Coordinates of C-alpha atoms in Angstrom, one line a residue:
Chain A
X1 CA 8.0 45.0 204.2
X2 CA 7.3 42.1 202.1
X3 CA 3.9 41.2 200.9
X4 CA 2.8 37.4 200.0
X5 CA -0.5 36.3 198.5
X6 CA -1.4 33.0 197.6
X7 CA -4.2 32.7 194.8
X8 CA -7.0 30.2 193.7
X9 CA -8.9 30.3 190.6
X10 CA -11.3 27.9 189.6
X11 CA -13.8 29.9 187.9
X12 CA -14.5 26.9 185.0
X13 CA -12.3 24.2 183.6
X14 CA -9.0 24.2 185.8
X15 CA -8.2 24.7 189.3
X16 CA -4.9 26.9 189.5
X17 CA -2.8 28.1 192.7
X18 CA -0.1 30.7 192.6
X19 CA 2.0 32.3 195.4
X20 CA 3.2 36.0 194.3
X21 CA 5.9 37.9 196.1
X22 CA 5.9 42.1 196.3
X23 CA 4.3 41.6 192.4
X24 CA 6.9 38.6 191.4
X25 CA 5.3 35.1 190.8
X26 CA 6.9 32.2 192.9
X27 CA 4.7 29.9 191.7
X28 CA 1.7 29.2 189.4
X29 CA 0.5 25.9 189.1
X30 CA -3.2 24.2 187.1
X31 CA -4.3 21.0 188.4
X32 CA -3.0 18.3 186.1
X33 CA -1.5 14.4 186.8
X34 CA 1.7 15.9 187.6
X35 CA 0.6 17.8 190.5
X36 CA -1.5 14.7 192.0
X37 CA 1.3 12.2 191.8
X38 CA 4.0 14.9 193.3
X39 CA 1.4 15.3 195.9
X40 CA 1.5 11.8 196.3
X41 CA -2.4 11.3 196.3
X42 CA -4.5 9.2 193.9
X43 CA -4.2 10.1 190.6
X44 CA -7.6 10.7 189.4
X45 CA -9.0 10.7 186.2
X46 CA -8.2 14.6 184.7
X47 CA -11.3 15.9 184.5
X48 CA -13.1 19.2 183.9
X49 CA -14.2 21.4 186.7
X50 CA -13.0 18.3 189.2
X51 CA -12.2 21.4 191.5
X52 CA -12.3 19.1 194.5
X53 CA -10.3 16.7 193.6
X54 CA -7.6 19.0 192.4
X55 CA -7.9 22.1 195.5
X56 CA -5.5 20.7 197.9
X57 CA -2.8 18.7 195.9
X58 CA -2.8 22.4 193.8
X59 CA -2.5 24.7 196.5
X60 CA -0.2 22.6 198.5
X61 CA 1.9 21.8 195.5
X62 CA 2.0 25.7 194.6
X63 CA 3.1 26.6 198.6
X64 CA 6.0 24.0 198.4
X65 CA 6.9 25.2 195.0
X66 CA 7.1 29.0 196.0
X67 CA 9.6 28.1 198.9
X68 CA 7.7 30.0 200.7
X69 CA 6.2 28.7 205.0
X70 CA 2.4 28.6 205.2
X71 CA 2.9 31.3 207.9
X72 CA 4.7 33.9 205.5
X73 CA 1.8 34.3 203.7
X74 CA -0.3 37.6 204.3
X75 CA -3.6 37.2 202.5
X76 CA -5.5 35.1 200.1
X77 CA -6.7 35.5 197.2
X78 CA -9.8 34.2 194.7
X79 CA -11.5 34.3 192.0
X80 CA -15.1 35.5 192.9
X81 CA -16.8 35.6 189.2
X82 CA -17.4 35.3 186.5
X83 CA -17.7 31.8 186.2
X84 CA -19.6 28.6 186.9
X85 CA -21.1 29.0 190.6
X86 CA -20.7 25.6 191.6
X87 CA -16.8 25.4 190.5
X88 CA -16.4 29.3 191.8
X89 CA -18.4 27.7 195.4
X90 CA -15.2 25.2 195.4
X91 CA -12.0 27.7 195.2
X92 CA -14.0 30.2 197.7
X93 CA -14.6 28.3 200.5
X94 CA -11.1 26.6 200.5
X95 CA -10.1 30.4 200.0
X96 CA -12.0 31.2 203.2
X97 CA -11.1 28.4 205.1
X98 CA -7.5 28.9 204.1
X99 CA -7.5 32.3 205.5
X100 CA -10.2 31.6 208.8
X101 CA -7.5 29.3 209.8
X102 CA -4.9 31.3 209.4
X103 CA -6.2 34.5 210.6
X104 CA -5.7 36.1 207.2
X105 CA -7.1 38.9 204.9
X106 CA -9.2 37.3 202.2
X107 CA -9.4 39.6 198.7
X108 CA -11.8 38.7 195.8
X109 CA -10.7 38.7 192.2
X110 CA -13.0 39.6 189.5
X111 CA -11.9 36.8 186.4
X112 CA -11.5 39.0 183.8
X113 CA -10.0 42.1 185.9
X114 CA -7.3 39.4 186.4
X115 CA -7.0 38.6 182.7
X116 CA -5.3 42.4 182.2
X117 CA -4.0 42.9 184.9
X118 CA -1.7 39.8 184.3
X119 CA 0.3 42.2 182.4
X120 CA 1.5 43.4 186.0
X121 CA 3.2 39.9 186.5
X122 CA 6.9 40.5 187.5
X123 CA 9.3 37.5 187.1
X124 CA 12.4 37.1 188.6
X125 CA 15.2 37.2 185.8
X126 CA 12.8 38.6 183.3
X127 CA 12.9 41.9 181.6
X128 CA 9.4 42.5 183.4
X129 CA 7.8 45.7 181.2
X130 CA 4.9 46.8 182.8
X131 CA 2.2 48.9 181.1
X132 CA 1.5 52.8 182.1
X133 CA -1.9 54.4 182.6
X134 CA -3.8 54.1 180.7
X135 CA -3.8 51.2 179.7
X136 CA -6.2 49.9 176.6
X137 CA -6.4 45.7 176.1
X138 CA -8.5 43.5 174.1
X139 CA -9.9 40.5 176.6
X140 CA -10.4 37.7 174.3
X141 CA -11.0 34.0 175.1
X142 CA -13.9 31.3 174.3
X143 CA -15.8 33.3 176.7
X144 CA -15.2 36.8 175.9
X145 CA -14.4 39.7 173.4
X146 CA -14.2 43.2 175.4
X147 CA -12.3 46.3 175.1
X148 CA -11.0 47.4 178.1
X149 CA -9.9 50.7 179.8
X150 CA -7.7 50.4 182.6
X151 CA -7.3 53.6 184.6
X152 CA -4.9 52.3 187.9
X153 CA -4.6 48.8 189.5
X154 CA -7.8 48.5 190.7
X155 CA -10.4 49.9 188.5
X156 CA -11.5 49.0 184.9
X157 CA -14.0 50.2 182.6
X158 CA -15.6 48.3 179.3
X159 CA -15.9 50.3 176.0
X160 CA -17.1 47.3 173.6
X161 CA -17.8 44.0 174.2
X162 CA -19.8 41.2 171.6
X163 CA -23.4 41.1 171.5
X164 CA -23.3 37.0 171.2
X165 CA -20.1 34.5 170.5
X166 CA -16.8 35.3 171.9
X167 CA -13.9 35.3 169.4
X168 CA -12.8 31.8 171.0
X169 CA -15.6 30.3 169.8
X170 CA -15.8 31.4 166.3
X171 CA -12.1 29.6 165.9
X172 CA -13.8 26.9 168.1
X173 CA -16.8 26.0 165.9
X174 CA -15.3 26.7 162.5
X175 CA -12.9 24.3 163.5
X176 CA -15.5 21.9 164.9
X177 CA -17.0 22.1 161.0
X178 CA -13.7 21.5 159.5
X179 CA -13.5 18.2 161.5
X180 CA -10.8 19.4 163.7
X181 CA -12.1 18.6 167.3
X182 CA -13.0 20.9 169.9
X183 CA -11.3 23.4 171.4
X184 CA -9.8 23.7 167.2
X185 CA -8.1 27.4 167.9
X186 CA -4.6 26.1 168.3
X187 CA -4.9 23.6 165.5
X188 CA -6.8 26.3 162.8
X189 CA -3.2 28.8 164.5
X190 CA -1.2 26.0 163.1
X191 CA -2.8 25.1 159.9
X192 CA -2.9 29.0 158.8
X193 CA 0.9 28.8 158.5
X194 CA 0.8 27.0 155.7
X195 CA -1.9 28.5 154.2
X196 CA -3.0 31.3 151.7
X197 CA -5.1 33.7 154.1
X198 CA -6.4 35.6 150.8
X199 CA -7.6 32.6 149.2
X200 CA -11.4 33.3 150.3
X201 CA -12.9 35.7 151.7
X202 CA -15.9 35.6 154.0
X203 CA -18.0 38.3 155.1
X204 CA -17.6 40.7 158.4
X205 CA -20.2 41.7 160.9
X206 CA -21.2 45.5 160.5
X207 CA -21.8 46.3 164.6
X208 CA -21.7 49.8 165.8
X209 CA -19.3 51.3 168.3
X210 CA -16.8 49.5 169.7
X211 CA -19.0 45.7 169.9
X212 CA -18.3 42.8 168.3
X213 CA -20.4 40.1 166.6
X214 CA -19.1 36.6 165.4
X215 CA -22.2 34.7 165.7
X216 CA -22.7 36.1 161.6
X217 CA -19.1 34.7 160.6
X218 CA -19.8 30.9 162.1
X219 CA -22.8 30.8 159.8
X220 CA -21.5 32.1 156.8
X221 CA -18.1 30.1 157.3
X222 CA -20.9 26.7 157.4
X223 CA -22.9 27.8 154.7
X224 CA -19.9 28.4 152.3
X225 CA -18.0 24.8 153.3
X226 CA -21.7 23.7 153.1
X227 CA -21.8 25.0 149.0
X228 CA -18.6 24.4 147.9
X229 CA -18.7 20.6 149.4
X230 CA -21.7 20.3 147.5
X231 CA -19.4 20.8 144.2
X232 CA -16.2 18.9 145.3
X233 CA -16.9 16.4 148.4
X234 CA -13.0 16.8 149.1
X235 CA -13.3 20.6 149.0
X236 CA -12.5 20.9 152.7
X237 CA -9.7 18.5 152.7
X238 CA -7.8 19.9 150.1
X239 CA -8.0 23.5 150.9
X240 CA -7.5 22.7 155.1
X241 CA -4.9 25.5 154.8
X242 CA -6.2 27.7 153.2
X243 CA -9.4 28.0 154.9
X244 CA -8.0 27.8 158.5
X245 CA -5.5 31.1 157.0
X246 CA -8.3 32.8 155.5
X247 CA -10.4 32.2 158.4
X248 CA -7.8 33.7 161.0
X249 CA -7.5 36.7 158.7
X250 CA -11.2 37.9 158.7
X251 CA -11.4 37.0 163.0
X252 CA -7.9 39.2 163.1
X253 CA -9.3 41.7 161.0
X254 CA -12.7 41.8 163.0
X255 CA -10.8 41.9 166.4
X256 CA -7.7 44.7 164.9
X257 CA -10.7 46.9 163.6
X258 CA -12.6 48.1 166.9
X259 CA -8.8 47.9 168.4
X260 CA -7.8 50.1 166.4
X261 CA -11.2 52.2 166.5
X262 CA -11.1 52.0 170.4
X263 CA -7.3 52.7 170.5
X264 CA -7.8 56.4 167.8
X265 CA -10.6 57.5 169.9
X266 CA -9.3 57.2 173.4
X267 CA -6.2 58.4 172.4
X268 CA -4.1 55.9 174.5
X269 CA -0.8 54.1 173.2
X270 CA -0.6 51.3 176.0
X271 CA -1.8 49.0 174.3
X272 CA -2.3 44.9 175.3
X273 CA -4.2 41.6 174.6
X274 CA -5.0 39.3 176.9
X275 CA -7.0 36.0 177.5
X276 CA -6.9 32.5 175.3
X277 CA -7.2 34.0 172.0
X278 CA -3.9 36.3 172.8
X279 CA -2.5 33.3 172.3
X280 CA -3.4 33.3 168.6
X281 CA -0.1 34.3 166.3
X282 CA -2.2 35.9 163.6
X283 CA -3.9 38.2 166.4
X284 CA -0.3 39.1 167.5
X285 CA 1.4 39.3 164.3
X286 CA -1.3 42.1 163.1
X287 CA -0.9 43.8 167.0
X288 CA 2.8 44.2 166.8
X289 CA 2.4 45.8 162.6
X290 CA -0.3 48.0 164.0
X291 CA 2.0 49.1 167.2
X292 CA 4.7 49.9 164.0
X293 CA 2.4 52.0 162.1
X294 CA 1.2 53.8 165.1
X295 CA 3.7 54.3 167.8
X296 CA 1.9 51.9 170.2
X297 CA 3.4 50.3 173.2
X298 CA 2.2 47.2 173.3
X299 CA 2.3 44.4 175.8
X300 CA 1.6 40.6 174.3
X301 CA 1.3 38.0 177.2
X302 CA 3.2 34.8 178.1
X303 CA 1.2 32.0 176.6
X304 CA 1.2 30.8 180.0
X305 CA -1.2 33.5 181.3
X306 CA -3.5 33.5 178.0
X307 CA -5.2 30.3 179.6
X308 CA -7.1 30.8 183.1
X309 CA -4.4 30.9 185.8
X310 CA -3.8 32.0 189.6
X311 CA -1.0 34.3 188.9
X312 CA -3.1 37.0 187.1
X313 CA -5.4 36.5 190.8
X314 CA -2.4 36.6 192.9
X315 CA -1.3 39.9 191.3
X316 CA -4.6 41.1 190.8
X317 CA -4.7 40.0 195.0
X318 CA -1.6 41.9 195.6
X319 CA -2.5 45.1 194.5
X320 CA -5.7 45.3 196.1
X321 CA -3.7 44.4 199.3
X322 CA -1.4 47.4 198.7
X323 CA -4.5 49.1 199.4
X324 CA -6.2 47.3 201.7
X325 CA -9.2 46.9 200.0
X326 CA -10.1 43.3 201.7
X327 CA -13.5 41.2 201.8
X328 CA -15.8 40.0 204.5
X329 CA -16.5 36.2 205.0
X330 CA -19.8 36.2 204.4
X331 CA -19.4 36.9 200.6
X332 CA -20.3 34.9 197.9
X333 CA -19.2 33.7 194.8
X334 CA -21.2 35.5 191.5
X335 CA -22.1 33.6 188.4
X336 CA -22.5 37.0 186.6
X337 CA -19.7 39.5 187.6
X338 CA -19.8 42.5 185.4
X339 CA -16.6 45.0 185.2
Chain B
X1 CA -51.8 14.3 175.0
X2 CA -48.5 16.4 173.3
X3 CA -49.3 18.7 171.3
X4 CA -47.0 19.6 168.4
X5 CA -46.8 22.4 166.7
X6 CA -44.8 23.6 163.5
X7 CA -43.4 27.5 162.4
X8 CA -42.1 29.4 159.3
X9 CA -39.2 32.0 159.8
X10 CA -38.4 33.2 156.7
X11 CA -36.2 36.1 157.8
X12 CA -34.5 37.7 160.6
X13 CA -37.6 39.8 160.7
X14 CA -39.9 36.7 161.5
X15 CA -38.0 36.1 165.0
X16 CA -39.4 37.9 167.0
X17 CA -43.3 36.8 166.8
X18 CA -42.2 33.0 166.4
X19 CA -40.7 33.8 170.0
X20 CA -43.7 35.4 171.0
X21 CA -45.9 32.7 169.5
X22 CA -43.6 29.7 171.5
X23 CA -44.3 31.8 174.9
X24 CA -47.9 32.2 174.2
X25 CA -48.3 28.2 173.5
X26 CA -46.1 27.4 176.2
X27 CA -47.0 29.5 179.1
X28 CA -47.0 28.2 182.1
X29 CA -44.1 25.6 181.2
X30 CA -40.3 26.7 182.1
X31 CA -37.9 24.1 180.4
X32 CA -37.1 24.5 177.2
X33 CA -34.4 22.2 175.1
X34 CA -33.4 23.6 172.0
X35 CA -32.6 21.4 169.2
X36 CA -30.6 22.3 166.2
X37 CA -27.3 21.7 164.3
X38 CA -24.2 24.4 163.9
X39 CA -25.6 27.9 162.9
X40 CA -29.3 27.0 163.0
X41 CA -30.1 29.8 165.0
X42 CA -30.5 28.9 168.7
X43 CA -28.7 31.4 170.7
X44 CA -30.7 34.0 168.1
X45 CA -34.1 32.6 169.1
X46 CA -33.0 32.2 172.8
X47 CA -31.9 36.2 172.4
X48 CA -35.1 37.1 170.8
X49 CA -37.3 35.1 173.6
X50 CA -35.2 36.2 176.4
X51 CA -36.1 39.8 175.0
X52 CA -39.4 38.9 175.5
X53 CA -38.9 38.1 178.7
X54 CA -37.5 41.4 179.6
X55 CA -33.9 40.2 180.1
X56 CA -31.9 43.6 180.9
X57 CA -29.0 41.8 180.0
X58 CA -27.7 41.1 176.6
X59 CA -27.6 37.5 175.7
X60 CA -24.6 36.3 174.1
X61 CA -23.4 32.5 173.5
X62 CA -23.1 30.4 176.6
X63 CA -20.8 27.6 174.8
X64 CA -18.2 28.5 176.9
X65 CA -19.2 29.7 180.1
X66 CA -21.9 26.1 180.0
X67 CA -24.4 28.8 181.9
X68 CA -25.4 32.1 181.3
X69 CA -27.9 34.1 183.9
X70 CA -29.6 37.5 182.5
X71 CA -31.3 39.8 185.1
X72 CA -35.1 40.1 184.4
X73 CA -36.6 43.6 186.5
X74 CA -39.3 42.6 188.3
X75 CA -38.6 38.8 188.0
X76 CA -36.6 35.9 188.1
X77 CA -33.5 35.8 186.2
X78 CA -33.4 33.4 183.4
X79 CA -31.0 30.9 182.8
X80 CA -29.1 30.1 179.4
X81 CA -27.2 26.6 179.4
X82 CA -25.3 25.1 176.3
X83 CA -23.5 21.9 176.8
X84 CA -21.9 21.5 173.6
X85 CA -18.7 21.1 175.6
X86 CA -20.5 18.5 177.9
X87 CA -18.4 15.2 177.3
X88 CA -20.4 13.4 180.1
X89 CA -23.4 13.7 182.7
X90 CA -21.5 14.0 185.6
X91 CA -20.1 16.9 184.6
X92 CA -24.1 18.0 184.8
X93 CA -24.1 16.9 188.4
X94 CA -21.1 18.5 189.2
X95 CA -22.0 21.8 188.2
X96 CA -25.7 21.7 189.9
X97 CA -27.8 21.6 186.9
X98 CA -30.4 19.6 188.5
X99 CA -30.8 22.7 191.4
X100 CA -31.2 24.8 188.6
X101 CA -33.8 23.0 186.6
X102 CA -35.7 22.7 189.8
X103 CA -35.8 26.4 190.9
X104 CA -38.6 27.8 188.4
X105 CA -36.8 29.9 186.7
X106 CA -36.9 30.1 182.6
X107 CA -34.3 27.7 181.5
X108 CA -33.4 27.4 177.8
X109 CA -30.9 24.8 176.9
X110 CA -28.9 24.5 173.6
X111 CA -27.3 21.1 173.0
X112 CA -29.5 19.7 175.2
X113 CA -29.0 15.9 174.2
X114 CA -26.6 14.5 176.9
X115 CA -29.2 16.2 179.9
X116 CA -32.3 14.4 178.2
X117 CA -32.6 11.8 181.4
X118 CA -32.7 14.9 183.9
X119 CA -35.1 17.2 182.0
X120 CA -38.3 16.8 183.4
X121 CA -41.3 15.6 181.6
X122 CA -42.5 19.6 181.3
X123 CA -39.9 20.1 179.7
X124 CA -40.5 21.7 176.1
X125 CA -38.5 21.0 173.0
X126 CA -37.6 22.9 170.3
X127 CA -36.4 21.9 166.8
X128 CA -34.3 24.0 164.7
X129 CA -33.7 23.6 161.2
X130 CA -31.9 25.2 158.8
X131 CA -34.1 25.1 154.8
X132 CA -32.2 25.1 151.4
X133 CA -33.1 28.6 151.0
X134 CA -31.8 29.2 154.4
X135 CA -35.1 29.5 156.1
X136 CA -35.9 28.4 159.3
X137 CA -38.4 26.2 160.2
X138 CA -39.1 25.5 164.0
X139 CA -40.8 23.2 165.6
X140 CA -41.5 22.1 168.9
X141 CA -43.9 20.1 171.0
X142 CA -46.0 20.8 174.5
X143 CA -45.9 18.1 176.9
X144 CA -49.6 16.9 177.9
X145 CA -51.3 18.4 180.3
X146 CA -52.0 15.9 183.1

C-alpha cells in the first residue's frame, strides 16, 4: 500500500511544503515570487516569516507539483518546534485544518529531528544511500551546533551541543565585521578559496566533552581585525582571503574535533552532517579526509536540504506514519522543543 | 527621576556580581534592553543574570532563533530576544513581541534599537562597552519611579 504525506514547515524564515511518496520526495517547495505568481495570487513583497501570505500558494503549488489528488494523501505532517511560536502557530493550524477537513492523521515534526533524518530522503533516479543504525551527525546551522545519536527512525539522543553561538553564527558575524553583510557564510565559503587558511591563526575554545563554544572565536576574530586595522587601515581589505580561509579553518577544526571525539567514543562509523553549515565546503572537505583516515561512511546532504525545508518533515512524517505514532488536535506548537 | 548608574568589570570573574548588583537596583522592573556593539559581552551578561534567575536551561545566542525561552523552577520562564536580524518593525508585530513584553515575564533584549517605540517606559537599559584594555564597563539607567 502506498503511503503519502504532505509536509509544512515554517518554524522561522521560510514557509516550505513538500509531498513524499513511500520515503521518495515528489515535491519540495519554499515560499518565494515564483510560487506566488504560478499560484496566480498577488505577488507580495518576499518577506521573512510572511507565513500567511505564503501557506496556501506553497502548499497548493507543492500538491500540483507532486501530481499527486488532494484525496491521495494519507496524513499531514508539521513542524511542531523548535522555532518562533508565532510563525510555528501559522504552519500548525493550516496543518490541522488541512487534515480536520480531510479526515486525516496529523503527525508533529520536531525541527531538528528533521534536519537528520533528511538523510532518509529517497529520490527518484538517484542513487539514494541511506545511513545504518547507528547513525552519528553533526546538526549545524545559525541556530544550532549538536552532536547527535540516532538509534532508528524515530528516536534521537544529544551527546554535545554549544553552550552559546551556533557555528552559523560565528561565520555570520565574523563576516558581518569584515563588511560582508549578513547572513556572510556563503560569501566567507567563497572567499576561502582563494585564500591562504594558515595565514593567521586565531585561538579555539577549550570546552569539555563533546560541547561547543564559538562565542570566544567571534571576539577574538574582532579584537585581532580590531589591532591589526589599527596598524594598516586597509588590513582587512587586502587580506579578505586570507582571513575568510583562515577563519573557516579554525570553525572546521572546532566542529571536526568533538566529531571526531564523539565519533572514537561511540564507536559508530555512520557518520553525517546536516543543517545550513553542512553546506560549508571546508566542513565537507575535512568530513570526507576524516571518513578516509578512518573508514567512516559518511553521508553529506543535498544543498537543498542544508536550509529549512518540508522534505526532511515529510520524511520525518512518513516514518512516524509507518508506525502510527499520530497526534491529537488539541496540540500545540513549542517555542522550546528539546530532542 | 532616572537614576543612572555606572559598573567596572574587569574580568570574567567580575560577571557574576555586576549581574547581581543590576537585579538588586532593578528589582521590581522586567524589561531590560541591552546595548552594546559586536563582542561586548551581552549574551555573557544575559547568561550570567539569567543564572541568577535560576534558569535550568543553558542560555546560548538567540541571533538566530530572534527568541529564546529558558525554564525557571518555581517561576516564570524568562525570555531572551536579539533582533540583530530585525530589518523592520513589522517583523516585531508579526512575531508577537508586543504579547510578550506584556506578559511579566523577564525579558532581556540584545539589539534592542529597532523595538525602542514598543518598549515600555519601565523598560531598563543597559550599556555595554568594550575598554582599551578589554574591560567592560556597564552602565545602565532605572526609569523613575512614578
Amino acid at each position: 500500500m502506498s503511503v503519502t504525506i504532505l509536509a509544512i514547515e515554517s518554524s522561522c524564515d521560510d514557509t516550505s511544503a513538500a509531498v513524499v511518496r513511500d520515503g521518495f520526495l515528489l515535491s519540495n517547495l519554499i515560499a518565494n515570487q515564483d510560487v506566488h505568481r504560478q499560484y496566480g495570487g498577488v505577488v507580495p513583497e518576499l518577506a521573512s516569516r510572511a507565513h500567511q501570505a505564503n501557506i496556501v500558494p506553497v502548499v497548493d503549488t507543492a500538491i500540483k507539483q507532486a501530481g499527486v489528488k488532494s484525496d491521495e494523501i494519507d496524513a499531514v505532517a508539521f513542524t511542531r518546534g523548535p522555532g518562533l511560536l508565532g510563525s510555528l502557530l501559522v504552519g500548525a493550524s493550516f496543518a490541522k485544518g488541512f487534515a480536520v477537513a480531510r479526515k486525516l492523521p496529523l503527525i508533529e515534526v520536531n525541527h531538528l529531528h528533521a534536519h537528520v533524518m533528511a538523510h532518509w530522503i529517497s529520490e527518484h533516479g538517484a542513487e539514494n544511500r541511506l545511513p545504518r543504525f547507528p547513525f552519528l551527525c553533526l546538526l549545524v546551522s545559525g541556530g544550532h551546533t549538536q552532536i547527535l545519536i540516532i538509534r532508528d527512525h524515530r528516536s534521537i539522543e544529544q551527546i554535545g551541543s554549544t553552550i552559546d553561538d551556533a557555528a552559523g553564527e560565528a561565520f555570520d558575524k565574523c563576516a558581518k565585521v569584515m563588511g560582508l553583510g549578513y547572513p556572510g557564510g556563503p560569501v566567507i565559503d567563497r572567499l576561502a578559496a582563494e585564500g591562504d587558511s594558515a595565514k593567521f591563526s586565531f585561538s579555539k575554545p577549550v570546552i569539555k566533552d563533546l560541547d561547543y563554544s564559538f562565542s570566544g572565536l567571534k571576539t577574538s576574530f574582532l579584537y585581532f581585525l580590531r589591532d591589526r586595522l589599527k596598524e594598516d587601515p586597509d588590513f582587512v581589505k587586502n587580506n579578505l582571503n586570507h582571513l575568510a580561509a583562515s577563519l573557516q579553518r579554525t570553525i572546521v577544526e572546532i566542529l571536526m574535533n568533538k566529531l571526531i571525539k564523539a565519533a572514537d567514543s561511540t564507536g559508530i562509523l555512520e557518520i553525517g552532517i546536516a543543517g545550513g553549515v553542512a553546506a560549508n565546503s571546508g566542513l565537507r572537505k575535512a568530513v570526507t579526509r576524516e571518513a578516509e583516515k578512518r573508514k567512516w561512511n559518511i553521508f553529506l546532504p543535498a544543498m537543498r536540504y542544508t536550509t529549512d525545508n518540508a522534505a526532511m518533515i515529510a520524511i520525518t512524517g512518513y516514518y512516524k506514519y509507518l508506525s502510527a505514532d499520530f497526534s491529537d488536535h488539541d496540540i500545540t506548537p513549542l517555542a522550546r522543543y528539546n530532542l | 527621576m532616572q537614576r543612572r548608574k555606572l559598573l567596572k568589570v574587569r574580568t570574567l570573574n567580575n560577571l557574576p556580581a555586576a549581574a547581581e548588583q543590576l537585579l538588586n537596583d532593578a528589582s521590581g522592573f522586567r524589561i531590560f534592553a541591552i546595548y552594546g556593539g559586536m563582542g561586548a559581552g551581552k549574551t555573557t551578561f544575559i547568561k550570567e543574570i539569567c543564572h541568577h534567575l535560576g534558569a535550568a536551561d543553558s542560555v546560548t545566542s538567540p541571533t538566530f532563533t530572534l527568541v529564546n525561552e529558558y525554564m525557571v523552577p518555581g517561576a516564570d520562564s524568562i525570555c531572551h530576544f536579539d533582533f540583530y536580524r530585525i530589518n523592520k518593525i513589522t517583523e516585531l508585530y508579526d512575531f508577537g513581541f508586543e504579547e510578550y513584553i506584556d506578559s511579566g515575564r523577564y525579558c532581556f533584549i540584545e539589539w534592542p534599537e529597532i523595538s525602542e517605540e514598543l518598549l515600555p517606559d519601565e523598560c531598563v537599559a543597559v550599556w555595554i562597552t568594550t575598554e582599551e584594555d578589554e574591560s567592560r564597563t556597564i552602565e545602565y539607567t532605572l526609569p523613575g519611579i512614578t
